[in-house]
Amino acid sequence: MEVKTSLLDNMIGVGDMVLLEPLSEDSFLDNLKNRFDHNEIYTYIGSVVISLNPYRSLPIYTPDKVEEYRNRNFYELSPHIYALADEAYRSLRDQDKDQCILITGESGAGKTEASKLVMSYVAAVCGKGQEVNKVKEQLLQSNPVLEAFGNAKTVRNDNSSRFGKYMDIEFDFKGDPLGGVISNYLLEKSRVVKQPRGERNFHIFYQLLSGASDDTLKKLKLERDFSKYNYLSLDSATVSALDDAANFRTVRNAMQIVGFMEDEMQSVLELVAAVLKLGNIEFKPESRCNGMDESRIKDKNDLKEMCELLGIEQSVLERAFSYRTVEAKMEKVSTTLNVAQAYYARDALAKNLYSRLFSWLVTRINESIKAQAKTRHKVMGVLDIYGFEIFEENSFEQFIINYCNEKLQQIFIELTLREEQEEYVREGIEWTNIEYFNNAVICDLIENNQNGILAMLDEECLRPGTVTDETFLDKLNTICAQHQHFESRLSKKSKFLNDHSLPHNCFRIQHYAGKVLYRVEGFVDKNNDLLYRDLSQAMYKANHSLIKQLFPEGNPAKVNLKRPPTAGFQFKASVGTLMSNLQTKNPNYIRCIKPNDKKASHIFTESLVCHQVRYLGLMENVRVRRAGYAFRQTYEPCLERYKMLCKNTWPHWRGPARQGVEALMTDLQVPAEEFSYGRSKIFIRNPRTLFFLEEKRKQCLEDLASLIQKIYRGWKCRSHFLLLKKSQIVVASWYRRYAQQKKYQKIKHSTTVVQSYIRGWQARKLLRELKYQKKCEEAVTTISAYWHGTQARRELRRLKEEARRKHAVAVIWAYWQGLKVRRDYRKFFRANAGRKIYNFTIQRIMQKYFLGLKSKLPSMSPIDKSWPARPYSFLDGVHTELRRIFHLWRCKKYRSRFTEEKKAVYAEKLEASELFKDKKAVYPSSVSQPFKGDYLEISKNPKYQKLSSGVEEKILLADVVNKINRANGKGSSRIFLLTKKSVILADQKTGQVKASVPLPELASVSTSTQCDGFFALKLKEGSASAGKGDFLLSSDHLIELITKLHRISSTAADREKLSVDISDEFLVQFKQDKVCVKFIQGSHKNGNSVSCKRKNNRLLEVSVPPSP
């Protein structure tokens, strides 16, 4: 079962300031400090989250923490930004309410990190899927891009947002993100050209110079040294907490994920480099003849490189820095610029170029992350905007920022009261009016269309004549002097005349967060935000793909003489749109507070935090929240938490939860005026009542814990006793079993010993009987053996004696027979002995010869000419005849293994031998090469498919030959096809048939005796193919080609056999002329190639390399 916790459990200090008792500024700060010292950086004011910047990483943003706060009640766990994000997301998903999360606080309070945490939490708890994950990744990766171009290091914050950002994240009906829209407000573009001491320019400049590759910097015409660029401050160019090189790689990767193309990223970096180059352009005065000073550029190298980056003609931009053209109706006046005006124009161009680039980036990101579906979307807005600013010197930027914060405070009070009132009406609780400070009067002082400060500033900027900051201040003193929140030393109020804290060139406004002194210097120029038309037109003439989009007013075809809207007017309109947007959504607030100015952890500066608490109106927020009921909770969790305080509700309440709470409050005798019953919640007016319930619950829990401990200890002792009892029984039973087993084993062992002794005695008795019986049997056997041995030896002696007598008789008989034969043979031996010895010798020699020949026979190859030598000369005839017979026999054996195809090949080889042996020098090299026939594989090659299909007969030979041109002796490649009926010549590249000659029309073939491949196909006179004359060709397979031609003609019964002429000089008929082809042997210095040259009209000379 899940363990339910509460905001009130294990609480350090007070988690919700609404419950703080007593409520004062000191107790408020003490509670914040106590929680901050224990790493509790989040505290509630009702549904508002106060966030203290810890300036270090805390282990409270892990995936486990995300799961812990997922789908949990807002007050169920300790305060956390995830609780607010989860509440907003579930309201949007389940109740179909558009949400907005307003994050405010001064620079360095952690607003940007808070917005990232909200977005990362929503991304973690919403749906999954490939498309959804892609959208989430694009939304999250838009932050690094905007931070690089819109954030900078300030004295208060290393990553300070110098623009306001409002992002609408769009969801479908399931709660999955579909896309988003980003709006930006008032980029601090003056930072581009000048930074206060100890601060940096925007991050992207340092990231580009630190992280870009050498090749990229070379293309952008930049160097890594920060000191080379006037727009980059050097006293704090390197920040230890920032890795600019790694951040540059992160930004490039983020731009790719968001959807920027490679050429777009390159264009953006070129514009950033152009801004740096622009800051290096310096001017010098030059006197004219009329006595006026004009400006000239000192060193044009930076101007040249900038123009090359942007694709602008150098002369056009140089003129725009030196002259200003003013148009009025039909008139156009051109004036020169002095050095101060030139520097103003340069800085104005740099600020406008960077500001418009930033706006283009926001637009481009919106194109990538916008929702594609056309259906209605649920929207969650996240507003990360600069907080209230009070510096030593406050100018136009602080005035605009503080005006925006006044509007946010106004809508915060209105929406908080409205939410409170709506909840009371929804729950049926009587609404009582709450007294609070309404800052609408301050907003009206600033934004009133007639007498507001912004309206007067616009009026002063548009007024003809001399307009200065002093005339604007005089106008304020005249119109706003009687306003209770406006103070000026030059106003008509006498109480400020001697106020030395109020300089003459300043005015002071009493904001809701305190008084702020504004120095009027620069108000008019910054509100005008003028960029000379000459510079706009020069930028429009650029060939750069992005510049023309940024300066559309520079188009000469669309010249607009109307003055552009002022910065104050544009910002006022943007704030109005933002307020209208926020009014349509359910608000959720995160108030960020900076604990110290040192950006160090574990330091809590009370004066600084007190100042922020005051201007954020947090005390007033608590009072508004507590003006009605300080605490409210639905009946089910309330009854679940406090049910142990009443016997009727403990341990289980069976009825409705409201009746259970009513029974509980009645039993506790809580005064009726301290609480009210709503439709779904109980409302508790005073925190003391809640703390009373908590104290009673704590005491009851202690009593219950004692009861549980008593019952547990009794149960544990009884369980231990029963376990011991059960163990004793088991041990006793096991011991009795063991004793009986030992007794049984002892008896068994004794029985076994007695039995073994008896069996041993019986066995030994039986053994003695068996031994005696065996001895008797062995004695009989021994006597019998001795008797049989005696008998056998007697018989053996008798047989030996008898055999000796028989052998003696045989020997005597053999001697007698031998003597008798020798006596009879002696008289015939001398007459026939010689011939018999001769015949016997010859027979032995012949036998030895044939046996030796059998073991020395040569191999079965017909070309093997080896044969064993004859041992005797009288065997010469036999030896020769046997060699002939053996050769014929192995030739027959060899032929019997031939297939029909192989027989045909050898028949062709035999015919080639008859035609060319000892006649053609190239013939010996062709003997070992098999006749392949189709060298082009014409039936398989798709290149010759058309040619193959056009030949009806079977192709016997297909090869590439050279057709010799009689004009110059050069050859052109042709495909040579031979069938049983014709010879075909075709183009090698196209496969088109050039000539087709039927075989009956061939008269003869001529070739030389040399090592060449030339041959002539001579046609019969008067034949159809003889019109163009004979064919002089050259082939690497000459022997095979002519052999196949001759063989086809000799096998055909209807035509004459083709004649083959082999001569080093023959005639060839070319149309009407006869040309002599003569073959000569070339020298070694000409190499091994065959060359053919035309000597005259009647002679072609072929030079053949000498034979090896």
PDB file of C-alpha atoms in Angstrom, residues 14 26 28 100 121 317 327 343 381 385 423 442 444 507 652 683 776 780 882 923 934 980 992 1057 1060 1090 1105:
ATOM      1  CA  VAL A  14       6.927  26.371   7.622  1.00  0.00           C
ATOM      2  CA  ASP A  26      11.205  39.245  10.260  1.00  0.00           C
ATOM      3  CA  PHE A  28       9.073  35.648   6.950  1.00  0.00           C
ATOM      4  CA  CYS A 100       0.746  29.905 -17.862  1.00  0.00           C
ATOM      5  CA  TYR A 121       9.650  18.040 -16.025  1.00  0.00           C
ATOM      6  CA  LEU A 317      28.800  51.265 -47.222  1.00  0.00           C
ATOM      7  CA  GLU A 327      13.702  62.849 -47.742  1.00  0.00           C
ATOM      8  CA  TYR A 343      30.244  56.530 -34.650  1.00  0.00           C
ATOM      9  CA  GLY A 381       2.807  29.331 -21.429  1.00  0.00           C
ATOM     10  CA  ILE A 385      11.232  37.779 -17.993  1.00  0.00           C
ATOM     11  CA  GLU A 423     -12.760  29.190  -5.388  1.00  0.00           C
ATOM     12  CA  ILE A 442       1.392  53.607 -11.390  1.00  0.00           C
ATOM     13  CA  ASP A 444      -1.613  54.613 -15.695  1.00  0.00           C
ATOM     14  CA  PHE A 507      13.056  61.949 -12.121  1.00  0.00           C
ATOM     15  CA  HIS A 652     -12.482   3.545   9.669  1.00  0.00           C
ATOM     16  CA  PHE A 683     -11.652  26.025   4.874  1.00  0.00           C
ATOM     17  CA  CYS A 776      43.226 -86.884  -2.878  1.00  0.00           C
ATOM     18  CA  VAL A 780      45.332 -89.686  -8.539  1.00  0.00           C
ATOM     19  CA  LEU A 882      56.950 -53.760 -80.072  1.00  0.00           C
ATOM     20  CA  TYR A 923      51.522 -21.337 -86.668  1.00  0.00           C
ATOM     21  CA  ASP A 934      33.013 -17.433 -79.835  1.00  0.00           C
ATOM     22  CA  LYS A 980      27.913 -21.927 -92.245  1.00  0.00           C
ATOM     23  CA  GLN A 992      25.359  -2.393 -86.917  1.00  0.00           C
ATOM     24  CA  LYS A1057      36.880 -25.792-101.766  1.00  0.00           C
ATOM     25  CA  VAL A1060      44.389 -20.637 -99.227  1.00  0.00           C
ATOM     26  CA  VAL A1090      53.158  -4.693 -87.051  1.00  0.00           C
ATOM     27  CA  PRO A1105      58.938  -7.762 -86.672  1.00  0.00           C
TER      28      PRO A1105
END
